[in-house]
GROMACS .gro file of C-alpha atoms in nm:
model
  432
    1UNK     CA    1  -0.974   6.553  -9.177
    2UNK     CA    2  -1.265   6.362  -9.026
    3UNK     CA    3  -1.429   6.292  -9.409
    4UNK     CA    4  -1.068   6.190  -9.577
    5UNK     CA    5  -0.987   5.925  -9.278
    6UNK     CA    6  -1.359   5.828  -9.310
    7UNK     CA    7  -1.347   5.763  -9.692
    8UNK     CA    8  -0.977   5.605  -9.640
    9UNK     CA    9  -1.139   5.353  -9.402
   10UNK     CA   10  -1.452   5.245  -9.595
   11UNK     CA   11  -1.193   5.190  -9.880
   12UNK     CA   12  -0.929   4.978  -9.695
   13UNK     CA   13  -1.254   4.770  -9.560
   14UNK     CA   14  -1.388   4.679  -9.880
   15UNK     CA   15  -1.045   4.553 -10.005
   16UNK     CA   16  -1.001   4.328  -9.706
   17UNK     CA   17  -1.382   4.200  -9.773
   18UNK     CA   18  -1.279   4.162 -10.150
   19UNK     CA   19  -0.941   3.939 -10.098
   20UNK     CA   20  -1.117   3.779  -9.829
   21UNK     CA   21  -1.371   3.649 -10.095
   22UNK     CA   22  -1.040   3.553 -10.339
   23UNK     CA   23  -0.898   3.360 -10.065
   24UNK     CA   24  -1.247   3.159 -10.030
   25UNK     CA   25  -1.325   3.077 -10.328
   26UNK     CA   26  -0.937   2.971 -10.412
   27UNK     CA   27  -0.878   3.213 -10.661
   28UNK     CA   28  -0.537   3.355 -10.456
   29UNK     CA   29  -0.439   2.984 -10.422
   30UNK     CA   30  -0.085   2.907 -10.597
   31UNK     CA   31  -0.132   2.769 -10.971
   32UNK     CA   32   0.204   2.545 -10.906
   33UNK     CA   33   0.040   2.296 -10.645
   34UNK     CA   34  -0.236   2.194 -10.870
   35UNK     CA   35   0.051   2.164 -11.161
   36UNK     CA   36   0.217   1.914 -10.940
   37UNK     CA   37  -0.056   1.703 -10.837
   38UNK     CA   38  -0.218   1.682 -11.235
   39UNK     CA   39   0.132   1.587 -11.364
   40UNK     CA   40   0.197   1.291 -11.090
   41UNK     CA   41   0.187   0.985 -11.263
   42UNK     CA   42  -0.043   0.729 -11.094
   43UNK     CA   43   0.163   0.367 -11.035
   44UNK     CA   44   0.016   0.083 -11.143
   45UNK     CA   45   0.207  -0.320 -11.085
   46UNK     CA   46   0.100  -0.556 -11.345
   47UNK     CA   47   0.153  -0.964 -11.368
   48UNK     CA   48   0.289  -1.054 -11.671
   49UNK     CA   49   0.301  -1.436 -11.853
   50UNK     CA   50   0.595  -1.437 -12.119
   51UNK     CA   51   0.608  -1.735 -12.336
   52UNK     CA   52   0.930  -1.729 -12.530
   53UNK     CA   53   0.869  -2.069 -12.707
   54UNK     CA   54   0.592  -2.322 -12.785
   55UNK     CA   55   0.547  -2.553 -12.547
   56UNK     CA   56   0.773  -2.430 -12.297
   57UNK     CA   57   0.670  -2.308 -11.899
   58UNK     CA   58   0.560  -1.953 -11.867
   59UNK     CA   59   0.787  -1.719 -11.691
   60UNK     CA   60   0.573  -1.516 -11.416
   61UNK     CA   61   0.769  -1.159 -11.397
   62UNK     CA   62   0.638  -0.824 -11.193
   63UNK     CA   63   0.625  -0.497 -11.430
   64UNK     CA   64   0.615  -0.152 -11.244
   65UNK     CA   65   0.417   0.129 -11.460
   66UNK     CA   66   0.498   0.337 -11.579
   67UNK     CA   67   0.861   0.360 -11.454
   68UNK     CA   68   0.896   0.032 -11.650
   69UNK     CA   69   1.129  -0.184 -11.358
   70UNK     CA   70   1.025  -0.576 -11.459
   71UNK     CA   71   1.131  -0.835 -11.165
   72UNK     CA   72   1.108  -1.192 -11.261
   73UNK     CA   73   0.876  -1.348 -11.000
   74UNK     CA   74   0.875  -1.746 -11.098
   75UNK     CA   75   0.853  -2.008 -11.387
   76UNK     CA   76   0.507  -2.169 -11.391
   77UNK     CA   77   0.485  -2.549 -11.452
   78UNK     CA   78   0.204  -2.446 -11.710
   79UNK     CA   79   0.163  -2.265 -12.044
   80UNK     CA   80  -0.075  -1.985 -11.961
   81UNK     CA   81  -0.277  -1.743 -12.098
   82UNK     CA   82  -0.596  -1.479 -12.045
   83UNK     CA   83  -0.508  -1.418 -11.720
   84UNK     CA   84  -0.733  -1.179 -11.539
   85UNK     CA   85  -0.690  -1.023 -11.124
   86UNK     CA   86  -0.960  -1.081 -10.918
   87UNK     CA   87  -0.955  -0.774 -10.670
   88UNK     CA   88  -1.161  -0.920 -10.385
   89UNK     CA   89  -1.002  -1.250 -10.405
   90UNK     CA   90  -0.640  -1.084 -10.456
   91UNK     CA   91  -0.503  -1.344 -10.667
   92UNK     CA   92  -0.470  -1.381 -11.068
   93UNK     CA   93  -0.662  -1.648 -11.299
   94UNK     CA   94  -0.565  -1.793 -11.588
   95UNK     CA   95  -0.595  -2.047 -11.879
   96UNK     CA   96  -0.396  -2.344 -11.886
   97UNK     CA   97  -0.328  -2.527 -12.190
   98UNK     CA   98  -0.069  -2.781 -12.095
   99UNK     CA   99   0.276  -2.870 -11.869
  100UNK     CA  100   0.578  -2.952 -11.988
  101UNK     CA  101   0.462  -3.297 -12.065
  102UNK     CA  102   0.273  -3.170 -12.287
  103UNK     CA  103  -0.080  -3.061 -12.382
  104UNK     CA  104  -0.433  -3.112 -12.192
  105UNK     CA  105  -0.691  -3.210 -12.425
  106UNK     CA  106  -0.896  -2.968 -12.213
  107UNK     CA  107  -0.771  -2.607 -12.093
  108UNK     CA  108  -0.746  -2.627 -11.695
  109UNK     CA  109  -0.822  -2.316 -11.487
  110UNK     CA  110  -0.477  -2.171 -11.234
  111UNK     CA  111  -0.477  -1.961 -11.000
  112UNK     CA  112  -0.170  -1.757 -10.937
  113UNK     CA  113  -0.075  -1.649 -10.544
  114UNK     CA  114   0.111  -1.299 -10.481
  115UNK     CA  115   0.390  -1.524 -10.407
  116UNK     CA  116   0.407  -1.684 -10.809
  117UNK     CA  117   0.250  -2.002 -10.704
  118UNK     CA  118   0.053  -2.167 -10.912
  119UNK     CA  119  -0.270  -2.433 -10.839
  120UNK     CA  120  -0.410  -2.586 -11.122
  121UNK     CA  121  -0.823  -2.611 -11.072
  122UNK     CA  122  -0.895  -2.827 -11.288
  123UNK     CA  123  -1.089  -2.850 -11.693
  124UNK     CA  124  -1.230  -2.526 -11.766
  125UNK     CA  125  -1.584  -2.727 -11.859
  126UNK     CA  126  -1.933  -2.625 -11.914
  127UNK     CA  127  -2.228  -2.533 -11.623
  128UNK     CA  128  -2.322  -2.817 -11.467
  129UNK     CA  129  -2.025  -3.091 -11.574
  130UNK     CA  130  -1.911  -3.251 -11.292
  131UNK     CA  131  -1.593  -3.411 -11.409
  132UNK     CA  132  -1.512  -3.248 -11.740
  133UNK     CA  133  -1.300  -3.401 -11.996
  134UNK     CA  134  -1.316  -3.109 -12.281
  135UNK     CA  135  -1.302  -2.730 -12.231
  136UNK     CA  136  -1.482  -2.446 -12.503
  137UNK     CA  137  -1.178  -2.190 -12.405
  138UNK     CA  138  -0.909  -2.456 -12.487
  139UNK     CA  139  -0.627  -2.218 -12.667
  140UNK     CA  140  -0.811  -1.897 -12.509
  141UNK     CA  141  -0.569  -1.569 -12.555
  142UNK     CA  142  -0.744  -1.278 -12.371
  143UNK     CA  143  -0.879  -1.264 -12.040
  144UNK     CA  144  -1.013  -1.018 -11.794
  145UNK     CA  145  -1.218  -1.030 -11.437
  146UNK     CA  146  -1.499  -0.831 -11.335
  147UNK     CA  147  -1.596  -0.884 -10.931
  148UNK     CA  148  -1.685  -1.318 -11.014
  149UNK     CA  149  -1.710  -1.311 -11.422
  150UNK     CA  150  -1.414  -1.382 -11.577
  151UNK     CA  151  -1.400  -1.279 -11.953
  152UNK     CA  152  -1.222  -1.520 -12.157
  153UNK     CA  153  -1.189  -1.487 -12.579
  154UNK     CA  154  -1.150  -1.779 -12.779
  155UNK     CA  155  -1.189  -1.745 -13.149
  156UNK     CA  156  -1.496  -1.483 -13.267
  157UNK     CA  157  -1.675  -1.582 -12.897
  158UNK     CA  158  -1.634  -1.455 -12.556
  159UNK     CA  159  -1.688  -1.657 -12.276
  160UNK     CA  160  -1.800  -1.553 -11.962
  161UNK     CA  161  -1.645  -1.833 -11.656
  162UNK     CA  162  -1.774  -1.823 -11.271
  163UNK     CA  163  -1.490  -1.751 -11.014
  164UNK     CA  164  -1.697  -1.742 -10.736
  165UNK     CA  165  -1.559  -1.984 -10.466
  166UNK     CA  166  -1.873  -2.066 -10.301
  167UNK     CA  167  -2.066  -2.112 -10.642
  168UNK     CA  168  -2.206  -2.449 -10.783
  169UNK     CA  169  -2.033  -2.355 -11.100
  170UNK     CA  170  -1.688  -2.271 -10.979
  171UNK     CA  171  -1.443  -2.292 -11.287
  172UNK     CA  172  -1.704  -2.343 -11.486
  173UNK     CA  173  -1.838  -2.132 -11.822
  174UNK     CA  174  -2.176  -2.003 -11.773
  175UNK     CA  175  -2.207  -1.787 -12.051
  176UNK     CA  176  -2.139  -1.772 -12.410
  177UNK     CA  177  -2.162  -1.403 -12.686
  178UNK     CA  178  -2.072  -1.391 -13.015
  179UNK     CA  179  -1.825  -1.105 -13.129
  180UNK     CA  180  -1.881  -0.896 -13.400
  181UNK     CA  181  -1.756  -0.810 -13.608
  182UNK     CA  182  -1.542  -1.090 -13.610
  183UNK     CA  183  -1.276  -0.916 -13.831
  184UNK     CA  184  -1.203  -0.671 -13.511
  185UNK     CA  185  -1.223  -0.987 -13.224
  186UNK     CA  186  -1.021  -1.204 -13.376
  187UNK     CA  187  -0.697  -0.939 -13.375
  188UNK     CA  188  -0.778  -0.865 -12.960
  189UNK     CA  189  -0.524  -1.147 -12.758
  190UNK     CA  190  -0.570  -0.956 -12.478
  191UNK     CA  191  -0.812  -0.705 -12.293
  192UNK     CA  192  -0.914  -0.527 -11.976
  193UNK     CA  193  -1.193  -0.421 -11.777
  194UNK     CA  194  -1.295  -0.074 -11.745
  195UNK     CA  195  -1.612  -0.075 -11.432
  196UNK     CA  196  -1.624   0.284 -11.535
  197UNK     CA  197  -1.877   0.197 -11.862
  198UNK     CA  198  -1.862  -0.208 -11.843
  199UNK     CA  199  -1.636  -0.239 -12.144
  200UNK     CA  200  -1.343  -0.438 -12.248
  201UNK     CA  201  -1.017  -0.263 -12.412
  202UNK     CA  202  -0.806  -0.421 -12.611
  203UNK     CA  203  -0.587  -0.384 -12.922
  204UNK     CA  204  -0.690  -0.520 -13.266
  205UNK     CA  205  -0.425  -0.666 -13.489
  206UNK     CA  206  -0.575  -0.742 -13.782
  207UNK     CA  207  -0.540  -0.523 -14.085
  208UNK     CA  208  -0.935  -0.386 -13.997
  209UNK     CA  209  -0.779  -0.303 -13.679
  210UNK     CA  210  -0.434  -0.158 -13.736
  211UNK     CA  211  -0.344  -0.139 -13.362
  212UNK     CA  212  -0.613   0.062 -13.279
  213UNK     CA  213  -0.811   0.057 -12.944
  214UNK     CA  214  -1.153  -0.121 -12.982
  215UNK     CA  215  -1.382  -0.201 -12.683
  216UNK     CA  216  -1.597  -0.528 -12.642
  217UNK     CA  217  -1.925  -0.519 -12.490
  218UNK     CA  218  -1.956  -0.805 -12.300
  219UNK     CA  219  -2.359  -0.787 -12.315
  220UNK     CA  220  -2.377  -0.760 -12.697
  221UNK     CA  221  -2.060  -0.848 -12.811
  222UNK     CA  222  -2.014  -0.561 -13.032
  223UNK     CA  223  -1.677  -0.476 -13.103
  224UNK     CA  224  -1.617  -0.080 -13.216
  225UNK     CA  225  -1.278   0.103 -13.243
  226UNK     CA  226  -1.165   0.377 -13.021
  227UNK     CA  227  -1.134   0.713 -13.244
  228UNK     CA  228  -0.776   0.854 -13.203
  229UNK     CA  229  -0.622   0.645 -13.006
  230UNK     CA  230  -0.346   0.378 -13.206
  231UNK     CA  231  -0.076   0.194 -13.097
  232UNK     CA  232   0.248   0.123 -13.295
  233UNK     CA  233   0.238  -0.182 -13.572
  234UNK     CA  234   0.373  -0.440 -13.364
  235UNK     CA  235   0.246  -0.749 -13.461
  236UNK     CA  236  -0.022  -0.908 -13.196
  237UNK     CA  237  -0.048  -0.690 -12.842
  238UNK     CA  238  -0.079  -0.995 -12.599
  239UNK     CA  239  -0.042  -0.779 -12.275
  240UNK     CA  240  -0.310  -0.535 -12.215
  241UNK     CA  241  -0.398  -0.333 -11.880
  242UNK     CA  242  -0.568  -0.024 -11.798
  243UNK     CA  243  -0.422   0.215 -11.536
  244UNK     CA  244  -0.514   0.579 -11.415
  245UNK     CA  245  -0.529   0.798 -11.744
  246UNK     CA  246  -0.354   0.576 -11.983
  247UNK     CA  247  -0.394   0.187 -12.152
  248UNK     CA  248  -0.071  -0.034 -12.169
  249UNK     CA  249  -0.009  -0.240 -12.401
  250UNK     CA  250   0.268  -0.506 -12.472
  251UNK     CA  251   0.361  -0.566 -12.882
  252UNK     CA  252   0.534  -0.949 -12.869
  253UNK     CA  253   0.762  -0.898 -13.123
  254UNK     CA  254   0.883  -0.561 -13.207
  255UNK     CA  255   1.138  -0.644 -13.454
  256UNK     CA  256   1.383  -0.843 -13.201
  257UNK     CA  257   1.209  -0.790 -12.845
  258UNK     CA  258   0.913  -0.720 -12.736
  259UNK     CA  259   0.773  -0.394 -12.592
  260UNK     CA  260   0.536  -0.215 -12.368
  261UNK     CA  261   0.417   0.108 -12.483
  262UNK     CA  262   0.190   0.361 -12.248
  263UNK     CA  263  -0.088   0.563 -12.462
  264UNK     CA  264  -0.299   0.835 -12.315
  265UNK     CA  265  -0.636   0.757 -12.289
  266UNK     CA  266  -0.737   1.083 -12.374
  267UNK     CA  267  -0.542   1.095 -12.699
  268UNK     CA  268  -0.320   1.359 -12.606
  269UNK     CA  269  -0.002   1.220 -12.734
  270UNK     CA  270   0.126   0.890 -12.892
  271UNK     CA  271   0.258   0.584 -12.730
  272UNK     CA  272   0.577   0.586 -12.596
  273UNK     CA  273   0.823   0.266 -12.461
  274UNK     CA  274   0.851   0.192 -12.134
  275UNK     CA  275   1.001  -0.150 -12.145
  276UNK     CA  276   1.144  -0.404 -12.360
  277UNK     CA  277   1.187  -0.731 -12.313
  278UNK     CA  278   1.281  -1.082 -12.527
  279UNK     CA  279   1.102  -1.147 -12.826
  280UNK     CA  280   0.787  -1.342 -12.740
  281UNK     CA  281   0.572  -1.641 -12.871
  282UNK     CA  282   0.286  -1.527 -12.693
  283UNK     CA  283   0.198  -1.336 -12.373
  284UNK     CA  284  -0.055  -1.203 -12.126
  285UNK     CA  285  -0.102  -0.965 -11.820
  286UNK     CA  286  -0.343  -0.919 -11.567
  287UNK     CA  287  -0.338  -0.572 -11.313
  288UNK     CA  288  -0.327  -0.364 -11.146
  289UNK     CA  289  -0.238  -0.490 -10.898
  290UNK     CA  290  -0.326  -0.436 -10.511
  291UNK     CA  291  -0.094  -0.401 -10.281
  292UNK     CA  292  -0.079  -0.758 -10.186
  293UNK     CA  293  -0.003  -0.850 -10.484
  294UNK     CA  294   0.280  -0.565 -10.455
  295UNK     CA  295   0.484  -0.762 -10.174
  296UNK     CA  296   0.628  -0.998 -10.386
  297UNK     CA  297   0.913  -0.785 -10.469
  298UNK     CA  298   0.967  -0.721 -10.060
  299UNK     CA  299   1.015  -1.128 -10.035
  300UNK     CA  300   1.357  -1.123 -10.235
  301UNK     CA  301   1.476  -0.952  -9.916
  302UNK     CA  302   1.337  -1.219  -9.668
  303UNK     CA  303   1.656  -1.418  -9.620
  304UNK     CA  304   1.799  -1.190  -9.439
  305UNK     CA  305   1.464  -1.096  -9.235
  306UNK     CA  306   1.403  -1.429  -9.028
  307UNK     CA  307   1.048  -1.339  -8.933
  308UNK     CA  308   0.825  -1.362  -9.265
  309UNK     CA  309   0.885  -1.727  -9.295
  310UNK     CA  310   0.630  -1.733  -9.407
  311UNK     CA  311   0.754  -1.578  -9.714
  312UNK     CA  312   1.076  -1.668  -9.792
  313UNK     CA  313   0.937  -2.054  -9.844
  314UNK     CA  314   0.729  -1.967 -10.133
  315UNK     CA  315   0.969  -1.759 -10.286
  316UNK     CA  316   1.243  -1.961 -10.251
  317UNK     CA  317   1.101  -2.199 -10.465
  318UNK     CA  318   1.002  -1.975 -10.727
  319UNK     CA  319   1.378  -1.838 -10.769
  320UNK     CA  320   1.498  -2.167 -10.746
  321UNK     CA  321   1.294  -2.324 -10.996
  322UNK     CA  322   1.320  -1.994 -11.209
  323UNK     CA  323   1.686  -2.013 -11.221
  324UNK     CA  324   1.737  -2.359 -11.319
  325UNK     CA  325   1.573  -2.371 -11.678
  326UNK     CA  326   1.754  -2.071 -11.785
  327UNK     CA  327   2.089  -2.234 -11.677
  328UNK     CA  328   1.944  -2.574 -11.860
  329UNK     CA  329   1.849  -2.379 -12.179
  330UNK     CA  330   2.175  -2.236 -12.199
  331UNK     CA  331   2.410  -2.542 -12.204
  332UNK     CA  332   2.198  -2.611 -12.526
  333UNK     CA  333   2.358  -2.333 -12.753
  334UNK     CA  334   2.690  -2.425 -12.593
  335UNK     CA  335   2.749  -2.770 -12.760
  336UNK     CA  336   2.769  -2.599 -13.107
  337UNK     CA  337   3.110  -2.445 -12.970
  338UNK     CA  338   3.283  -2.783 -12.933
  339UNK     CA  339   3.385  -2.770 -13.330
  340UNK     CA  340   3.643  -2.588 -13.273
  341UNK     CA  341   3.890  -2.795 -13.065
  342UNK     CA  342   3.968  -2.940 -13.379
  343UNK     CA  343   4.206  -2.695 -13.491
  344UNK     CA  344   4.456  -2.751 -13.253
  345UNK     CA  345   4.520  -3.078 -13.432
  346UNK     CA  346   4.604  -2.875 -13.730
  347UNK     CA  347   4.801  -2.719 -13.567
  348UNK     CA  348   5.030  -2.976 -13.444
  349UNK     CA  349   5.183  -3.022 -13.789
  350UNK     CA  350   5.322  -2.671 -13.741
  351UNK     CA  351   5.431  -2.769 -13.442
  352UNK     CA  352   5.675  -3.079 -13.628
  353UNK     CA  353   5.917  -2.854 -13.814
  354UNK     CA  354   6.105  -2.719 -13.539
  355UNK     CA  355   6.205  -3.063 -13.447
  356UNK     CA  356   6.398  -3.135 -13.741
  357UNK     CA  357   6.592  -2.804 -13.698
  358UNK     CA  358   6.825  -2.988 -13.440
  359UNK     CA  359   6.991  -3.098 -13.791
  360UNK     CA  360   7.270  -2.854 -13.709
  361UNK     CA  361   7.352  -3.200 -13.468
  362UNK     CA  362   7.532  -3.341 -13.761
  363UNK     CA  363   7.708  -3.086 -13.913
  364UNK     CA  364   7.881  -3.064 -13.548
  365UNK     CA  365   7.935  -3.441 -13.555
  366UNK     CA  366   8.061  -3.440 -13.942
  367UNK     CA  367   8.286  -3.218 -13.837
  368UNK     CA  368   8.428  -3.398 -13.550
  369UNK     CA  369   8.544  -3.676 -13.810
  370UNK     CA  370   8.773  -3.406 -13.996
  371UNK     CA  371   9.056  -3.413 -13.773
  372UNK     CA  372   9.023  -3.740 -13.783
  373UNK     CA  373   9.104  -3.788 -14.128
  374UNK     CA  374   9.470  -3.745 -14.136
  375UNK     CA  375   9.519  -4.033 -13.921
  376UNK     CA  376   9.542  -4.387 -14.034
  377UNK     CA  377   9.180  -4.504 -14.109
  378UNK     CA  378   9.161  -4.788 -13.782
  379UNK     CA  379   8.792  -4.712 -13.647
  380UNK     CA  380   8.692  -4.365 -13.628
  381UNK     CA  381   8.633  -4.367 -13.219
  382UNK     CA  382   9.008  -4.524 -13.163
  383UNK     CA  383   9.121  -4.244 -13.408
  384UNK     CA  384   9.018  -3.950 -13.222
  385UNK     CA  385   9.259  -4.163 -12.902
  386UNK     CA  386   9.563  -4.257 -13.165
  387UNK     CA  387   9.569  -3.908 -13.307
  388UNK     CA  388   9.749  -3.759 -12.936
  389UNK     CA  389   9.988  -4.057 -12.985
  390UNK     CA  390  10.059  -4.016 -13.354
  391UNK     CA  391  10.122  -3.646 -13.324
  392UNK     CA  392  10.413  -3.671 -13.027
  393UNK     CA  393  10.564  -3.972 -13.306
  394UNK     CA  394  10.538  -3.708 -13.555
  395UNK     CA  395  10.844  -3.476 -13.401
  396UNK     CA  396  11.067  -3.819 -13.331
  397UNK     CA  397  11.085  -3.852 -13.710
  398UNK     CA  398  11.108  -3.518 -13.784
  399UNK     CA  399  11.418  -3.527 -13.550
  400UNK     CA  400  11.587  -3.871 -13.702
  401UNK     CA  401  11.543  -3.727 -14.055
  402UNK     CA  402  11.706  -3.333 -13.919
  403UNK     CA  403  12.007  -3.574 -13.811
  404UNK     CA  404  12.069  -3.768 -14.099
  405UNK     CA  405  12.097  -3.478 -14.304
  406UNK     CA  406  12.326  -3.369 -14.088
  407UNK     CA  407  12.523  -3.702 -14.066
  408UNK     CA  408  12.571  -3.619 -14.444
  409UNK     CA  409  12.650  -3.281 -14.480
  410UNK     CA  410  12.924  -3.383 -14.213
  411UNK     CA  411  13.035  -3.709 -14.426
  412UNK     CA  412  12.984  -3.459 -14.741
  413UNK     CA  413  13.224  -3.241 -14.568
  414UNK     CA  414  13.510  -3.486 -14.484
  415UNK     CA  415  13.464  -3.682 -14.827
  416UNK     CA  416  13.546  -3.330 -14.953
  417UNK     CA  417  13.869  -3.267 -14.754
  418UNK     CA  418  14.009  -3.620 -14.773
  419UNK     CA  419  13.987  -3.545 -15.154
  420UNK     CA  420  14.098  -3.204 -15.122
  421UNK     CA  421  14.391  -3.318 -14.884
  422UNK     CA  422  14.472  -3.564 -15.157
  423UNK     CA  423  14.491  -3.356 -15.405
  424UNK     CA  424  14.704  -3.112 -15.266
  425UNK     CA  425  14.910  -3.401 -15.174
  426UNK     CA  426  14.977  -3.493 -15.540
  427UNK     CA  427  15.002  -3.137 -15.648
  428UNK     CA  428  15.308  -3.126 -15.425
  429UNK     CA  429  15.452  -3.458 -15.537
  430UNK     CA  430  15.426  -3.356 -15.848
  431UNK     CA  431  15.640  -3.006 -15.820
  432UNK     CA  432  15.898  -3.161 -15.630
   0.00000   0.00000   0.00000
């Protein structure tokens, strides 16, 4: 008995010392909670510029990712482009080529508050210019920021602009590198910046590119594709940010609207919508965004929250001056409507032959004249008064003419016994 409880023990020890080790090293841990944490999607709030005509103000709207919830933030003054978020700075830079007056002969540098404002900074000019007149990223479509460089791509060149506040060159472009091959850099309107390897991704357009993923090297300017990953044929992709395992990218014209599509970055599955929006002329995005950034959407609240007045005043603007040009762009279409009111003048003719269905009037006053005829013809309104008259005379001669027949069937009747009495009276004369 005192072997078998010994050999019982030694074994019961060495299975607690053997889960003991499972439990360590994680092995007994459930699969399920790592499941959940590798299949939470990371968020990610991007800026995006939509420009649905030439010329016309860009609307500033908040896009969530990847649920895809867009929240229109204001309508710039401006027509901007290459936008890029500065992280340290917490605010988002962009290209201005012109106001609604029209546009600058040299792009102007904006910078774009978490609230939507907008300050314009001035020409976009080279190191060194003081006052600039003329800017070398004038009509600039793709932008990005990296800590004070921001990356802007105009034509086959990229252009590398100081955003450093307390720099000589502030606004200014410091650096210029070609892009090759051009046939790739010319389809990329927008890009982002990965600090994982120092590269730019964007999405090519031209028929080299096909949609597909190429990086730019800022430090050669060597533009490559990305093997395996594609996006849809959309046209030009002017909205392009990285987030947490995946590139978004926004097609401007997918058939009728435009569209954002999500794409693994690891080329495990194909791009997929997320949003859709109006058709557009030409657009940008810049994120993600910190959380900063992320309040706007807490400020459409503020009117009924007195203490962030600070706040509600710049977002009050914003929705005011955002709601406006819609309503003024709308009246436009609604002068073509006015044709029709002139139908209802056609329709007036219709509207005349029921009047001259009161003719059953003179039947009824054709017929009022009948009884009138069988009285002497003095005028026709004394008539209808004489006939009462001439109807009570009627019976008097009907009477006279009763008693004159009379008078002569009675004469009749003596005549004929005078000459009957005097007949018999000769009869008897002549017998006697």
């Amino acid at each position: 008995m005192t072997g078998t409880r010994l050999r019982w023990a030694t074994a019961l020890g060495a299975a607690a010392a053997v889960s003991a080790l499972l439990a360590a090293s994680g092995w007994l841990a459930p699969p399920a909670s790592h499941l959940a944490v590798a299949r939470e999607p990371a968020g990610c709030t991007i800026l995006q510029a939509e420009n649905e005509r030439s010329g016309a103000p860009t609307t500033l709207r908040l896009l969530s990712l990847p649920g895809g919830v867009t929240r229109r933030v204001s309508e710039a003054g401006y027509w901007i482009n290459a936008m890029g978020y500065s992280a340290s700075q917490k605010v988002v830079y962009g290209v201005a080529d012109g106001t609604r007056a029209g546009r600058y002969h040299g792009a102007h540098a904006v910078r774009i508050d978490a609230a939507g404002g907008v300050t314009d900074l001035g020409v976009i000019g080279r190191a060194g210019a003081r006052k600039p007149v003329w800017s070398p990223v004038t009509g600039a479509t793709a932008g990005a920021i990296d800590g004070d460089r921001w990356y802007v791509r105009q034509g086959s060149d990229l252009y590398t602009v100081d955003i450093d506040p307390a720099g000589a060159d502030y606004v200014r472009v410091v650096h210029r590198t070609s892009l090759r091959p051009v046939s790739l850099a010319v389809g990329v309107d927008d890009f982002a910046f990965d600090p994982a390897d120092g590269l730019l991704y964007g999405v090519s357009a031209t028929s080299r590119g096909d949609s597909s993923v190429v990086t730019l090297d800022p430090s050669s300017g060597k533009v490559a594709v990305v093997p395996g990953l594609r996006f849809p044929e959309g046209g030009a992709y002017g909205s392009v940010v990285l987030a947490p395992g995946a590139i978004y990218a926004t097609a401007n014209q997918a058939g009728r609207r435009s569209v954002t599509f999500r794409l693994p970055r690891d080329g495990s599955g194909q791009a997929t919508e997320v949003a859709t929006g109006p058709p557009l002329v030409s657009g940008d995005a810049a994120g993600c965004l910190a959380e900063p950034p992320a309040r706007p959407p807490t400020t459409s609240p503020p009117p009924t929250t007195p203490p962030g007045q600070s706040s509600p005043p710049p977002t009050t603007p914003p929705g005011q001056s955002s709601e406006p040009p819609p309503r003024t762009e709308t009246p436009s279409p609604e002068p073509s409507p006015e044709p029709p009111p002139p139908p209802p003048p056609v329709e007036q003719p219709v509207v005349l032959p029921p009047t001259p269905v009161p003719a059953p009037t003179p039947p009824a006053v054709v017929v009022t004249p009948t009884p009138a005829t069988p009285a002497p013809p003095p005028s026709p309104p004394p008539t209808t008064h004489h006939a009462l008259p001439k109807e009570k005379a009627a019976p008097i001669v009907q009477d006279t003419g009763r008693r004159t027949e009379e008078k002569r069937r009675w004469g009749l009747t003596a005549l004929i016994l005078v000459l009957g009495g005097g007949a018999a009276a000769a009869h008897g004369r002549r017998h006697r």
